[in-house]
CSV table of C-alpha atoms in Angstrom, one decimal:
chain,number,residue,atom,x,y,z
A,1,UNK,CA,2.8,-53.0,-16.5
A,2,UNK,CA,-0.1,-51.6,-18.7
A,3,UNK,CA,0.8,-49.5,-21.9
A,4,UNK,CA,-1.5,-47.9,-23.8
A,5,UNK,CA,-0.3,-47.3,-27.3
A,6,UNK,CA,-1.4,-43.7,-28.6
A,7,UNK,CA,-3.4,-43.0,-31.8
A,8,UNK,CA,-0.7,-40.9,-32.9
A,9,UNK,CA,2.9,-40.6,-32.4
A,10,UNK,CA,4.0,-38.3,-29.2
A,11,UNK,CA,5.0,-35.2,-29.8
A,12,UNK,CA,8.8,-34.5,-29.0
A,13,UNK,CA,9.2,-33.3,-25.6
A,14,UNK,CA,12.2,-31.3,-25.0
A,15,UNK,CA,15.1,-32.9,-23.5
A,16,UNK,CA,14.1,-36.2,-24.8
A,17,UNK,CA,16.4,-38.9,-25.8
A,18,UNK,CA,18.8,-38.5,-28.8
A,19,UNK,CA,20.2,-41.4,-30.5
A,20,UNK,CA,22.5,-41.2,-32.7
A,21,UNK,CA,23.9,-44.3,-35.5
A,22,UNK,CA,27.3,-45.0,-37.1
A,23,UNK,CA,28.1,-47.6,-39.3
A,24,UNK,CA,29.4,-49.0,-35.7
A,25,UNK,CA,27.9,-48.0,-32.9
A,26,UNK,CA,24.8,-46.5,-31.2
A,27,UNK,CA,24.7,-43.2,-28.6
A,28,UNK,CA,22.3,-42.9,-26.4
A,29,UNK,CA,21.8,-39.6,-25.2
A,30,UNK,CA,19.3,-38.9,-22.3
A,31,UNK,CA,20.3,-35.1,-22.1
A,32,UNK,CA,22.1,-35.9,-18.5
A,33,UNK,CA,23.6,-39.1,-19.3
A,34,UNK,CA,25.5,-40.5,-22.8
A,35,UNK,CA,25.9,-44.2,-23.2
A,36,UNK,CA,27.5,-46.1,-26.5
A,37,UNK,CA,27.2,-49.3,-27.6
A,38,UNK,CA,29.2,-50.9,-30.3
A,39,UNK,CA,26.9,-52.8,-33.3
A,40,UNK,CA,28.6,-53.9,-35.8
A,41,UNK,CA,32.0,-56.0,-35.1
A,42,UNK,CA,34.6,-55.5,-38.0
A,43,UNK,CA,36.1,-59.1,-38.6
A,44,UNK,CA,40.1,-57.4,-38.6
A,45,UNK,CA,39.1,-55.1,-35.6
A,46,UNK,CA,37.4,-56.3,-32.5
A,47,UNK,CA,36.7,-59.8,-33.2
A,48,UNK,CA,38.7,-61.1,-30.1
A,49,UNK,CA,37.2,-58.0,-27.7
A,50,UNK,CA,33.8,-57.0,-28.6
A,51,UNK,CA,33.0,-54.5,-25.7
A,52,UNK,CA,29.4,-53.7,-26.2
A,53,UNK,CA,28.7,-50.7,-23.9
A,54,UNK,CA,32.1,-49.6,-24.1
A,55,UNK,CA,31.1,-45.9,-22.6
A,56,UNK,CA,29.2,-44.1,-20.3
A,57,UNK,CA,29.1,-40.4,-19.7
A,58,UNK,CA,27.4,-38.3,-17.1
A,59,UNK,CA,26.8,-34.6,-17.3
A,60,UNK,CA,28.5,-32.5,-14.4
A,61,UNK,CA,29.0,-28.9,-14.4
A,62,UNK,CA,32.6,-28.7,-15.9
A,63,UNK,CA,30.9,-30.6,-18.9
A,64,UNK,CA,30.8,-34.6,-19.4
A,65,UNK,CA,32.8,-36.9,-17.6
A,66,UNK,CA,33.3,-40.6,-19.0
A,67,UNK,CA,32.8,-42.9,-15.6
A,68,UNK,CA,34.1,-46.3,-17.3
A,69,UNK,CA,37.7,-47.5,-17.1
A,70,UNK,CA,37.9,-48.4,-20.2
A,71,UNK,CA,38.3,-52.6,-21.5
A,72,UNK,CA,36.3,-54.2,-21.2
A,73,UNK,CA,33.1,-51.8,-20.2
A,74,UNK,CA,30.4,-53.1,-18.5
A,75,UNK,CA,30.3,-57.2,-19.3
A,76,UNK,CA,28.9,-60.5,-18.1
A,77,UNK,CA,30.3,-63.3,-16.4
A,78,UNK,CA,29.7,-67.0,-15.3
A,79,UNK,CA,32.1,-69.8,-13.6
A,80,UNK,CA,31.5,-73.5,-13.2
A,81,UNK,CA,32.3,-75.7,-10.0
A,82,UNK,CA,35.6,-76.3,-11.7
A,83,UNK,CA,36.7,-72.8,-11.9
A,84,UNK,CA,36.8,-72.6,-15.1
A,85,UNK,CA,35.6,-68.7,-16.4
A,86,UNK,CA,32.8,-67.3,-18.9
A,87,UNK,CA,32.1,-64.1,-19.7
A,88,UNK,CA,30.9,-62.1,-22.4
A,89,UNK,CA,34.0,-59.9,-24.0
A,90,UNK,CA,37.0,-62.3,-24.1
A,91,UNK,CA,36.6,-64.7,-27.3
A,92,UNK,CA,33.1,-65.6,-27.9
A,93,UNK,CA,31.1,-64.9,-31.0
A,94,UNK,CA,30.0,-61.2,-31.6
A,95,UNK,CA,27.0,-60.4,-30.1
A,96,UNK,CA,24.1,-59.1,-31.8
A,97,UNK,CA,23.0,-55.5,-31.1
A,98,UNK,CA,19.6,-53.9,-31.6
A,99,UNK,CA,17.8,-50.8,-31.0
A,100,UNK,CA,14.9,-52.6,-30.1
A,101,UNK,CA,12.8,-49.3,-28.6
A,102,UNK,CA,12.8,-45.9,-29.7
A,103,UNK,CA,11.2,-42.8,-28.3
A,104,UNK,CA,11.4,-39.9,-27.1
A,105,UNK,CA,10.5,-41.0,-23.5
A,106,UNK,CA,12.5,-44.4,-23.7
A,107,UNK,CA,14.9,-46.5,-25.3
A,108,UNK,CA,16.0,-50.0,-25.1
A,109,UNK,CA,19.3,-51.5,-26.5
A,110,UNK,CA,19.2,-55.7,-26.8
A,111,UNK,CA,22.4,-57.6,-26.7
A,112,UNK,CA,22.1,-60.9,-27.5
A,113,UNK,CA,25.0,-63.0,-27.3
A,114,UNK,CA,27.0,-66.2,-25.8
A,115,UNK,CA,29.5,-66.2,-22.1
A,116,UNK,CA,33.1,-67.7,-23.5
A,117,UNK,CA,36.6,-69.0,-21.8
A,118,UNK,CA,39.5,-66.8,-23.3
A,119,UNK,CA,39.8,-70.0,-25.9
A,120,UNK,CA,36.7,-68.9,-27.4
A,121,UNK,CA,34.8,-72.4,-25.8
A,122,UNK,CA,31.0,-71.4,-26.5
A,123,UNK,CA,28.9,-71.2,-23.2
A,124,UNK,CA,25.2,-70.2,-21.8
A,125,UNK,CA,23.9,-67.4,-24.1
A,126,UNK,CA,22.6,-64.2,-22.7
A,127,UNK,CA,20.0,-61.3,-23.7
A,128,UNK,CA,20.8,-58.2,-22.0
A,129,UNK,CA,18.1,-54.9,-22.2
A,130,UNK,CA,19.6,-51.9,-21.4
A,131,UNK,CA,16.8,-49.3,-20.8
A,132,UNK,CA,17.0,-45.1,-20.6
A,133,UNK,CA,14.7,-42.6,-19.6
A,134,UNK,CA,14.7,-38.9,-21.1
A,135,UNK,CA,16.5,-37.0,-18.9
A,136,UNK,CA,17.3,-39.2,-16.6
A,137,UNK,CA,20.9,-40.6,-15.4
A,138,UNK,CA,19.2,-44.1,-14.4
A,139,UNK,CA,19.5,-47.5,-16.6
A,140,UNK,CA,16.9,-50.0,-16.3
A,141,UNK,CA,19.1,-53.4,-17.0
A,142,UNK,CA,17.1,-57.0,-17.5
A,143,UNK,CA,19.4,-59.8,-17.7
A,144,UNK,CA,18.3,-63.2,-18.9
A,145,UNK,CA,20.6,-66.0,-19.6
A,146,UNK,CA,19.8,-69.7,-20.6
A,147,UNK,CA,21.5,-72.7,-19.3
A,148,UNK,CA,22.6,-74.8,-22.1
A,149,UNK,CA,24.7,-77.5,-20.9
A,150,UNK,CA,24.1,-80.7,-19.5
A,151,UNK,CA,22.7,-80.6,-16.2
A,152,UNK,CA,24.1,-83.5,-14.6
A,153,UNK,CA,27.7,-82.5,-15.5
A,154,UNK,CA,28.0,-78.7,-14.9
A,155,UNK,CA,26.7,-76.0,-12.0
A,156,UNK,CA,27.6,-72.6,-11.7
A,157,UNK,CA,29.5,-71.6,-9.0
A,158,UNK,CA,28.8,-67.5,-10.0
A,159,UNK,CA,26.6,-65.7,-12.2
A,160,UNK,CA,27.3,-61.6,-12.2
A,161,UNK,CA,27.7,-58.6,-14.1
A,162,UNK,CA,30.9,-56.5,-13.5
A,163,UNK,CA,31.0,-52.9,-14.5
A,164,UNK,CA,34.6,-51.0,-14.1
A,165,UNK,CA,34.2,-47.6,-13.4
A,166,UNK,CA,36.8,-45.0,-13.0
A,167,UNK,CA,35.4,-42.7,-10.0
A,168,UNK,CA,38.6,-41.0,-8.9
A,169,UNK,CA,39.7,-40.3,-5.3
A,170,UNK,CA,39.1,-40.6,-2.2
A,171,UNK,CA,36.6,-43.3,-3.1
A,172,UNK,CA,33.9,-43.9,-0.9
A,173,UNK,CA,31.6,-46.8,-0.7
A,174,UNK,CA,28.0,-47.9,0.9
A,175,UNK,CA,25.9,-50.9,1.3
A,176,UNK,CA,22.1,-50.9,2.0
A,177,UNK,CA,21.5,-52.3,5.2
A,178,UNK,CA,18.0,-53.5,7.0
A,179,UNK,CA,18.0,-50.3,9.1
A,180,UNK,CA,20.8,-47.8,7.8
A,181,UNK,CA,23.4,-47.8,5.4
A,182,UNK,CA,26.8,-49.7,5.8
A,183,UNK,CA,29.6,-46.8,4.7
A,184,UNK,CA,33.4,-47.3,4.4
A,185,UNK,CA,36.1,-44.6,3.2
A,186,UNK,CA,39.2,-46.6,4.6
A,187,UNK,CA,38.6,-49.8,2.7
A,188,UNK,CA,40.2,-51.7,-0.5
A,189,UNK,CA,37.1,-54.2,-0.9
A,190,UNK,CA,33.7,-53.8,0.1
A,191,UNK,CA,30.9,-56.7,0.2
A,192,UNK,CA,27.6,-58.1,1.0
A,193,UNK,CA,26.5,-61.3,1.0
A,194,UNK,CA,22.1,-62.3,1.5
A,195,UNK,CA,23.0,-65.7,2.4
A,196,UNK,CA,19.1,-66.3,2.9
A,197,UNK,CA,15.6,-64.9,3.9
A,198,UNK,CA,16.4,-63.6,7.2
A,199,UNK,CA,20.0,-63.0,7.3
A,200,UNK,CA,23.2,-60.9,5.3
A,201,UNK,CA,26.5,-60.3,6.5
A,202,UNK,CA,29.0,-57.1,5.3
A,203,UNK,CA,32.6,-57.7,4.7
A,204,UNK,CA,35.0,-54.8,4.5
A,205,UNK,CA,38.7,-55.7,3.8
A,206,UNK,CA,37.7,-59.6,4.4
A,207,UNK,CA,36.7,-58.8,7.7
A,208,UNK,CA,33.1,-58.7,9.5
A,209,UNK,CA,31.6,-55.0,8.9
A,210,UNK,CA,27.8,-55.8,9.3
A,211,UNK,CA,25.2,-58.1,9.7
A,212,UNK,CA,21.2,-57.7,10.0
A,213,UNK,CA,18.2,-59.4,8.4
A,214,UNK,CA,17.0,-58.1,5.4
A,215,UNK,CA,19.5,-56.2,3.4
A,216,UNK,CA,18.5,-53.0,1.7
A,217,UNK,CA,19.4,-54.4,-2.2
A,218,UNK,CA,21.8,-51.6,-2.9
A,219,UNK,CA,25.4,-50.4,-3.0
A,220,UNK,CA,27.1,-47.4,-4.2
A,221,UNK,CA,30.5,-45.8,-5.1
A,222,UNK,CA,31.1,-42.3,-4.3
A,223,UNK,CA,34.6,-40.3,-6.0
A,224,UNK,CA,35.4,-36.9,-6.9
A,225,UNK,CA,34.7,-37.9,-10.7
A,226,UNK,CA,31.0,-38.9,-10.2
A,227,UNK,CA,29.0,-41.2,-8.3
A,228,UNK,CA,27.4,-44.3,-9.6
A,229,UNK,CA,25.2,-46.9,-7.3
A,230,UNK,CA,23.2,-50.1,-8.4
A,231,UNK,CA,19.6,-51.8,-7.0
A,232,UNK,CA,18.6,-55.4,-7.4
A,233,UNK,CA,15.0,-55.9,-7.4
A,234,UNK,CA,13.6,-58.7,-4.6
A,235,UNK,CA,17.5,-58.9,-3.2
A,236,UNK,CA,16.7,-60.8,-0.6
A,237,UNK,CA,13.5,-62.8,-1.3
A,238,UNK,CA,16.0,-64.3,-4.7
A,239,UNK,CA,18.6,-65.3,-2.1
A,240,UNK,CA,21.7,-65.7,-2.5
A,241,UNK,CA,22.6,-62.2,-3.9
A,242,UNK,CA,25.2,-59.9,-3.3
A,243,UNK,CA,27.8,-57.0,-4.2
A,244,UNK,CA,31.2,-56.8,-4.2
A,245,UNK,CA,33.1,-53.2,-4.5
A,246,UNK,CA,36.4,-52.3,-5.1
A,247,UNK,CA,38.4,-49.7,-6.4
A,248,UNK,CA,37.7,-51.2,-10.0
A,249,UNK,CA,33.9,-50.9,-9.8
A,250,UNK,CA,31.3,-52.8,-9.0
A,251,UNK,CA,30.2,-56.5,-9.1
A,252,UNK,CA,27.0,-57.3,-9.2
A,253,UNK,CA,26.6,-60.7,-7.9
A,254,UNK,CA,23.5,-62.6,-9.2
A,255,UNK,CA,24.6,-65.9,-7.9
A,256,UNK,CA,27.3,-65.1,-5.4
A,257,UNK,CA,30.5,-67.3,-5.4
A,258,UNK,CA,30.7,-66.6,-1.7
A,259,UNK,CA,27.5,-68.6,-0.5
A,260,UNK,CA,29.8,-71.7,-0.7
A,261,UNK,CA,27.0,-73.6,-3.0
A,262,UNK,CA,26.6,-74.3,-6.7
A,263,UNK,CA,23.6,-73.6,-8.5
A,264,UNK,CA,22.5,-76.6,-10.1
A,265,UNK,CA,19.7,-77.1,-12.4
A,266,UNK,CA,19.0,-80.8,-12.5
A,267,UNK,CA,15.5,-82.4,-11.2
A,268,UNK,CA,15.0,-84.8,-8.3
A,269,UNK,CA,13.2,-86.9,-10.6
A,270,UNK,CA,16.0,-88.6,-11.8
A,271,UNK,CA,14.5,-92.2,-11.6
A,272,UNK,CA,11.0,-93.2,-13.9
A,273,UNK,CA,7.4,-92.1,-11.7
A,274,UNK,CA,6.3,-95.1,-9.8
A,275,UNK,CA,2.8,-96.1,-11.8
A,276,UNK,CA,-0.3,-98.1,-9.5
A,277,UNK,CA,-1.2,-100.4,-11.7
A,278,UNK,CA,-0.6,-104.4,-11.6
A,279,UNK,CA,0.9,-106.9,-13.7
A,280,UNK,CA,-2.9,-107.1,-15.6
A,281,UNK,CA,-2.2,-103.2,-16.0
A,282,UNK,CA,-5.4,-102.1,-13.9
A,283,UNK,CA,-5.0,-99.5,-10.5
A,284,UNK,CA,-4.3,-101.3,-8.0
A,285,UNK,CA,-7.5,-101.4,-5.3
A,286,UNK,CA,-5.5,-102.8,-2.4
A,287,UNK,CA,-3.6,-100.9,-0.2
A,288,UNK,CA,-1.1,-103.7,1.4
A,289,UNK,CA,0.4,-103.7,-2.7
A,290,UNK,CA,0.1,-99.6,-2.0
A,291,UNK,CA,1.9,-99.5,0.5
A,292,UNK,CA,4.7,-102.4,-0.8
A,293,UNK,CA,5.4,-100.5,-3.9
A,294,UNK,CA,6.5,-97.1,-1.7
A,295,UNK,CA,8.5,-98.8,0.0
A,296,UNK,CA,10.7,-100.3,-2.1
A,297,UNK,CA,10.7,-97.0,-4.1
A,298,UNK,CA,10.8,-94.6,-1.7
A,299,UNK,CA,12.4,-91.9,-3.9
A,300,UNK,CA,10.7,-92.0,-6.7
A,301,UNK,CA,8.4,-90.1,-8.0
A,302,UNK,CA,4.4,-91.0,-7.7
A,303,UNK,CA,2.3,-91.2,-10.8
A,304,UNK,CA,-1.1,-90.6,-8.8
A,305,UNK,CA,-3.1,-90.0,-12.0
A,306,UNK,CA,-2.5,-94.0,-12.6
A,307,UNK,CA,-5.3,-95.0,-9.9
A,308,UNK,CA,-7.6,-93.9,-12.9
A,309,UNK,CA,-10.0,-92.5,-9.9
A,310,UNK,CA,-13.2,-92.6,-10.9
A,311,UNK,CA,-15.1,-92.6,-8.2
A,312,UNK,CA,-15.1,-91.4,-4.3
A,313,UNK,CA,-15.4,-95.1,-3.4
Protein backbone atom coordinates (compact mmCIF):
# COMPACT_ATOMS: atom_id res chain seq x y z
CA UNK A 1 0.00 0.00 0.00
CA UNK A 2 1.24 3.67 -0.51
CA UNK A 3 0.96 6.17 2.45
CA UNK A 4 1.59 9.42 2.25
CA UNK A 5 2.48 11.02 5.60
CA UNK A 6 0.87 14.60 6.01
CA UNK A 7 2.77 17.83 6.70
CA UNK A 8 0.67 18.30 9.64
CA UNK A 9 -1.21 16.14 11.97
CA UNK A 10 -5.11 15.38 10.67
CA UNK A 11 -7.49 17.11 12.07
CA UNK A 12 -10.01 14.99 14.38
CA UNK A 13 -12.79 13.82 12.48
CA UNK A 14 -15.85 13.18 14.39
CA UNK A 15 -16.60 9.72 15.35
CA UNK A 16 -12.95 8.81 15.19
CA UNK A 17 -11.37 6.30 17.28
CA UNK A 18 -11.02 6.76 21.17
CA UNK A 19 -8.53 4.96 23.10
CA UNK A 20 -8.46 4.90 26.28
CA UNK A 21 -5.29 3.58 28.93
CA UNK A 22 -5.23 2.07 32.46
CA UNK A 23 -2.49 1.06 34.31
CA UNK A 24 -3.85 -2.46 32.72
CA UNK A 25 -5.38 -2.45 29.73
CA UNK A 26 -6.20 -0.55 26.51
CA UNK A 27 -9.93 0.32 24.90
CA UNK A 28 -10.35 0.64 21.72
CA UNK A 29 -13.30 2.53 20.79
CA UNK A 30 -14.30 2.87 17.00
CA UNK A 31 -17.72 4.65 17.89
CA UNK A 32 -19.62 1.27 16.72
CA UNK A 33 -17.46 -1.24 18.09
CA UNK A 34 -15.33 -1.43 21.76
CA UNK A 35 -12.42 -3.83 21.96
CA UNK A 36 -9.99 -4.32 25.26
CA UNK A 37 -6.91 -5.58 25.55
CA UNK A 38 -5.10 -6.35 28.72
CA UNK A 39 -1.21 -4.74 28.89
CA UNK A 40 0.27 -5.10 31.72
CA UNK A 41 0.17 -8.75 33.52
CA UNK A 42 0.22 -8.34 37.52
CA UNK A 43 2.66 -11.19 38.68
CA UNK A 44 -0.25 -12.39 41.69
CA UNK A 45 -3.10 -11.95 39.12
CA UNK A 46 -3.14 -13.29 35.70
CA UNK A 47 0.14 -14.86 35.35
CA UNK A 48 -1.19 -18.38 34.59
CA UNK A 49 -4.18 -16.79 32.13
CA UNK A 50 -3.18 -13.79 30.31
CA UNK A 51 -6.22 -13.26 28.00
CA UNK A 52 -5.12 -10.39 25.79
CA UNK A 53 -8.35 -9.27 23.98
CA UNK A 54 -10.39 -10.34 26.70
CA UNK A 55 -13.56 -8.15 25.23
CA UNK A 56 -15.40 -7.10 22.37
CA UNK A 57 -18.38 -4.95 22.23
CA UNK A 58 -20.69 -4.01 19.44
CA UNK A 59 -23.19 -1.17 19.43
CA UNK A 60 -26.93 -2.23 18.82
CA UNK A 61 -29.86 -0.19 19.51
CA UNK A 62 -30.70 -1.36 23.14
CA UNK A 63 -26.99 -0.09 23.81
CA UNK A 64 -23.65 -2.37 23.70
CA UNK A 65 -23.66 -5.89 23.71
CA UNK A 66 -20.31 -7.84 24.72
CA UNK A 67 -20.11 -10.81 21.93
CA UNK A 68 -17.18 -12.78 23.71
CA UNK A 69 -17.86 -15.71 26.09
CA UNK A 70 -15.61 -14.83 28.25
CA UNK A 71 -11.98 -17.09 29.05
CA UNK A 72 -10.11 -17.14 27.32
CA UNK A 73 -11.19 -14.32 24.56
CA UNK A 74 -9.94 -14.54 21.26
CA UNK A 75 -6.40 -16.78 21.42
CA UNK A 76 -3.96 -18.74 19.32
CA UNK A 77 -3.32 -22.17 18.95
CA UNK A 78 -0.83 -24.83 17.45
CA UNK A 79 -0.55 -28.83 17.76
CA UNK A 80 2.28 -31.07 16.73
CA UNK A 81 2.00 -34.63 14.97
CA UNK A 82 2.05 -36.01 18.44
CA UNK A 83 -0.98 -34.21 19.67
CA UNK A 84 0.51 -32.50 21.98
CA UNK A 85 -1.31 -28.70 22.32
CA UNK A 86 0.02 -24.90 22.16
CA UNK A 87 -1.73 -22.01 22.42
CA UNK A 88 -1.31 -18.62 23.54
CA UNK A 89 -3.38 -18.11 27.08
CA UNK A 90 -2.75 -21.38 29.14
CA UNK A 91 0.92 -21.01 30.90
CA UNK A 92 3.28 -19.34 28.65
CA UNK A 93 5.12 -16.17 29.37
CA UNK A 94 3.08 -12.79 29.34
CA UNK A 95 2.90 -11.41 26.16
CA UNK A 96 3.97 -8.05 25.37
CA UNK A 97 1.34 -5.46 24.41
CA UNK A 98 1.74 -2.24 22.33
CA UNK A 99 -0.22 0.43 20.93
CA UNK A 100 1.92 0.48 18.05
CA UNK A 101 -0.57 3.04 15.82
CA UNK A 102 -2.60 5.83 16.82
CA UNK A 103 -5.05 7.98 15.00
CA UNK A 104 -7.89 9.15 14.51
CA UNK A 105 -8.62 7.05 11.28
CA UNK A 106 -6.67 3.86 12.62
CA UNK A 107 -5.21 1.96 15.26
CA UNK A 108 -3.16 -1.00 15.65
CA UNK A 109 -2.63 -3.11 18.85
CA UNK A 110 0.78 -5.64 18.63
CA UNK A 111 0.84 -8.71 20.75
CA UNK A 112 3.93 -10.28 20.83
CA UNK A 113 4.26 -13.40 22.57
CA UNK A 114 5.07 -17.33 22.71
CA UNK A 115 2.19 -20.69 22.06
CA UNK A 116 2.60 -22.88 25.46
CA UNK A 117 1.27 -26.59 26.77
CA UNK A 118 -0.74 -26.01 30.07
CA UNK A 119 2.90 -26.91 31.74
CA UNK A 120 4.03 -23.74 30.66
CA UNK A 121 6.65 -25.73 27.94
CA UNK A 122 7.75 -22.61 25.71
CA UNK A 123 6.79 -22.98 21.95
CA UNK A 124 6.81 -21.02 18.37
CA UNK A 125 6.43 -17.26 19.24
CA UNK A 126 3.69 -15.18 17.57
CA UNK A 127 3.14 -11.35 16.62
CA UNK A 128 -0.46 -10.65 16.27
CA UNK A 129 -1.73 -6.86 14.80
CA UNK A 130 -5.06 -6.19 15.61
CA UNK A 131 -6.19 -3.18 13.33
CA UNK A 132 -9.56 -0.82 13.67
CA UNK A 133 -11.00 1.63 11.56
CA UNK A 134 -13.04 4.79 12.90
CA UNK A 135 -16.35 3.90 12.87
CA UNK A 136 -16.20 0.83 11.71
CA UNK A 137 -17.23 -2.77 13.32
CA UNK A 138 -14.35 -4.55 11.15
CA UNK A 139 -10.83 -5.75 12.51
CA UNK A 140 -8.04 -6.07 10.25
CA UNK A 141 -5.98 -9.15 12.09
CA UNK A 142 -2.19 -10.07 10.64
CA UNK A 143 -0.89 -13.15 12.22
CA UNK A 144 2.78 -14.07 11.97
CA UNK A 145 4.35 -16.82 13.89
CA UNK A 146 7.98 -18.24 13.66
CA UNK A 147 8.90 -21.81 13.82
CA UNK A 148 11.52 -22.34 16.31
CA UNK A 149 12.03 -25.85 16.78
CA UNK A 150 13.95 -28.35 15.18
CA UNK A 151 12.78 -29.18 11.90
CA UNK A 152 13.63 -32.67 11.53
CA UNK A 153 11.88 -33.64 14.87
CA UNK A 154 8.60 -31.63 14.97
CA UNK A 155 5.56 -30.62 12.26
CA UNK A 156 2.45 -29.10 12.96
CA UNK A 157 -0.48 -30.88 12.59
CA UNK A 158 -2.79 -27.34 13.12
CA UNK A 159 -2.17 -23.84 13.19
CA UNK A 160 -5.52 -21.51 14.02
CA UNK A 161 -7.01 -18.86 15.90
CA UNK A 162 -10.19 -19.58 18.00
CA UNK A 163 -12.45 -16.85 19.01
CA UNK A 164 -15.47 -17.83 21.52
CA UNK A 165 -18.28 -15.75 20.96
CA UNK A 166 -21.54 -15.70 22.87
CA UNK A 167 -24.22 -15.02 19.97
CA UNK A 168 -27.38 -16.27 21.69
CA UNK A 169 -30.20 -18.28 20.08
CA UNK A 170 -31.27 -19.75 17.47
CA UNK A 171 -27.76 -19.62 16.08
CA UNK A 172 -27.37 -19.65 12.56
CA UNK A 173 -24.37 -20.33 10.51
CA UNK A 174 -22.88 -19.84 6.68
CA UNK A 175 -20.01 -20.84 4.69
CA UNK A 176 -18.89 -19.00 1.43
CA UNK A 177 -19.26 -21.25 -1.34
CA UNK A 178 -17.86 -20.97 -5.21
CA UNK A 179 -21.33 -20.05 -6.34
CA UNK A 180 -23.65 -19.30 -3.20
CA UNK A 181 -23.44 -19.49 0.29
CA UNK A 182 -23.65 -22.88 2.32
CA UNK A 183 -26.35 -21.98 5.34
CA UNK A 184 -27.33 -24.28 8.31
CA UNK A 185 -29.83 -23.41 11.24
CA UNK A 186 -30.30 -27.18 12.34
CA UNK A 187 -26.65 -27.90 13.00
CA UNK A 188 -24.20 -28.43 16.12
CA UNK A 189 -20.90 -28.05 14.07
CA UNK A 190 -20.32 -26.41 10.87
CA UNK A 191 -17.10 -26.79 8.56
CA UNK A 192 -15.11 -26.20 5.48
CA UNK A 193 -12.20 -27.65 4.44
CA UNK A 194 -9.97 -26.09 0.84
CA UNK A 195 -8.23 -29.35 0.55
CA UNK A 196 -6.52 -27.80 -2.63
CA UNK A 197 -6.67 -25.45 -5.71
CA UNK A 198 -9.60 -26.74 -7.36
CA UNK A 199 -11.60 -28.38 -4.76
CA UNK A 200 -13.36 -27.82 -0.83
CA UNK A 201 -15.81 -29.92 0.75
CA UNK A 202 -18.59 -28.63 3.67
CA UNK A 203 -19.31 -30.74 6.60
CA UNK A 204 -22.40 -30.06 8.74
CA UNK A 205 -22.82 -32.32 11.81
CA UNK A 206 -19.80 -34.64 10.42
CA UNK A 207 -21.69 -35.27 7.41
CA UNK A 208 -21.22 -34.12 3.58
CA UNK A 209 -23.15 -30.58 3.22
CA UNK A 210 -21.23 -29.15 0.17
CA UNK A 211 -18.63 -29.40 -2.22
CA UNK A 212 -17.44 -27.09 -5.23
CA UNK A 213 -14.13 -25.68 -6.49
CA UNK A 214 -13.14 -22.56 -5.15
CA UNK A 215 -14.48 -21.70 -1.86
CA UNK A 216 -15.68 -18.16 -1.18
CA UNK A 217 -12.96 -17.56 2.09
CA UNK A 218 -15.67 -16.76 4.55
CA UNK A 219 -18.01 -18.00 7.25
CA UNK A 220 -20.29 -16.35 9.56
CA UNK A 221 -22.42 -16.79 12.85
CA UNK A 222 -25.71 -15.27 12.95
CA UNK A 223 -27.76 -15.08 16.80
CA UNK A 224 -30.20 -12.87 18.25
CA UNK A 225 -27.21 -11.15 20.27
CA UNK A 226 -25.18 -9.95 17.22
CA UNK A 227 -23.68 -11.37 14.28
CA UNK A 228 -19.98 -11.76 13.79
CA UNK A 229 -18.31 -13.37 10.42
CA UNK A 230 -14.52 -13.72 9.39
CA UNK A 231 -12.57 -13.58 5.71
CA UNK A 232 -9.19 -15.13 4.94
CA UNK A 233 -7.45 -13.43 2.32
CA UNK A 234 -6.16 -15.87 -0.89
CA UNK A 235 -8.30 -18.96 1.01
CA UNK A 236 -7.84 -21.12 -1.56
CA UNK A 237 -4.66 -20.22 -3.50
CA UNK A 238 -2.76 -20.80 0.48
CA UNK A 239 -4.41 -24.25 0.50
CA UNK A 240 -5.18 -26.07 3.05
CA UNK A 241 -7.40 -23.58 4.92
CA UNK A 242 -10.56 -23.80 6.56
CA UNK A 243 -13.35 -22.99 9.28
CA UNK A 244 -14.84 -24.74 11.76
CA UNK A 245 -18.13 -23.30 13.65
CA UNK A 246 -19.87 -24.31 16.54
CA UNK A 247 -22.00 -23.12 19.09
CA UNK A 248 -18.67 -21.80 20.87
CA UNK A 249 -17.51 -19.56 18.07
CA UNK A 250 -15.46 -19.73 15.51
CA UNK A 251 -12.18 -21.46 14.40
CA UNK A 252 -10.22 -20.17 12.15
CA UNK A 253 -8.17 -22.76 10.64
CA UNK A 254 -4.81 -21.59 9.11
CA UNK A 255 -3.41 -25.03 8.75
CA UNK A 256 -6.37 -27.29 9.06
CA UNK A 257 -5.95 -30.53 11.19
CA UNK A 258 -8.49 -32.14 8.94
CA UNK A 259 -6.38 -32.22 5.61
CA UNK A 260 -4.77 -35.45 7.11
CA UNK A 261 -1.08 -33.90 6.49
CA UNK A 262 1.52 -32.22 8.74
CA UNK A 263 3.11 -29.17 7.85
CA UNK A 264 6.67 -29.63 7.89
CA UNK A 265 9.33 -27.23 7.42
CA UNK A 266 12.46 -29.17 6.64
CA UNK A 267 14.43 -28.89 3.09
CA UNK A 268 14.97 -31.69 0.49
CA UNK A 269 18.46 -30.87 0.67
CA UNK A 270 19.27 -32.95 3.34
CA UNK A 271 22.45 -34.48 1.86
CA UNK A 272 25.78 -31.99 0.78
CA UNK A 273 25.31 -30.33 -3.21
CA UNK A 274 27.02 -32.65 -5.62
CA UNK A 275 30.22 -30.32 -6.81
CA UNK A 276 31.77 -31.04 -10.85
CA UNK A 277 35.03 -30.91 -10.10
CA UNK A 278 37.76 -33.94 -10.12
CA UNK A 279 40.16 -35.23 -7.81
CA UNK A 280 42.80 -32.31 -9.30
CA UNK A 281 39.81 -29.98 -8.12
CA UNK A 282 39.12 -28.59 -11.84
CA UNK A 283 35.30 -28.81 -13.66
CA UNK A 284 35.04 -31.66 -15.05
CA UNK A 285 35.03 -31.37 -19.17
CA UNK A 286 33.79 -34.86 -19.78
CA UNK A 287 30.42 -35.80 -19.84
CA UNK A 288 30.76 -39.93 -19.34
CA UNK A 289 32.28 -38.61 -15.46
CA UNK A 290 28.92 -36.13 -15.79
CA UNK A 291 26.83 -38.36 -16.14
CA UNK A 292 28.55 -41.21 -13.49
CA UNK A 293 28.44 -38.67 -10.67
CA UNK A 294 24.29 -38.23 -11.13
CA UNK A 295 23.88 -41.40 -10.99
CA UNK A 296 25.31 -42.48 -8.10
CA UNK A 297 23.80 -39.37 -6.43
CA UNK A 298 20.68 -39.09 -7.82
CA UNK A 299 19.15 -37.07 -4.94
CA UNK A 300 21.29 -34.76 -4.29
CA UNK A 301 21.51 -31.53 -4.87
CA UNK A 302 23.60 -30.01 -8.06
CA UNK A 303 26.18 -27.39 -7.53
CA UNK A 304 26.08 -26.18 -11.27
CA UNK A 305 28.09 -22.95 -10.46
CA UNK A 306 31.21 -25.56 -9.97
CA UNK A 307 31.67 -26.03 -13.88
CA UNK A 308 33.32 -22.54 -13.39
CA UNK A 309 31.70 -21.80 -17.12
CA UNK A 310 33.57 -19.58 -18.71
CA UNK A 311 32.93 -19.83 -21.97
CA UNK A 312 29.99 -21.16 -24.55
CA UNK A 313 32.40 -23.81 -25.71
Amino acid sequence: FLEIPAAEPPPEVEGGIRVQETEETFRIDTGVMRAWFRHTFIEWNNTRNPDVFFRCEVKAKDGWRDLFRGHPGLFLYMKDQHGLEYNSHSAGPAPKVYLEERGPLRTCIRIDGHHATAQGHRFCPYRLRLHFFAGRSDIRIAHTFIFDQEPRDIELAAVGMKIPLDLGTPLRGAIGGEDQAHRASNWQELQVLQEDDRSYRVSRNSEAFGAGGKAGGWAGLNGERGSVSVAMRDFWQEFPKGFALSREGIDVQIWPESCGRNLAFTTPFDEPALRFTGKDGNPIRNEKEVERLLRENPTAPLNLKSFNIRSLE
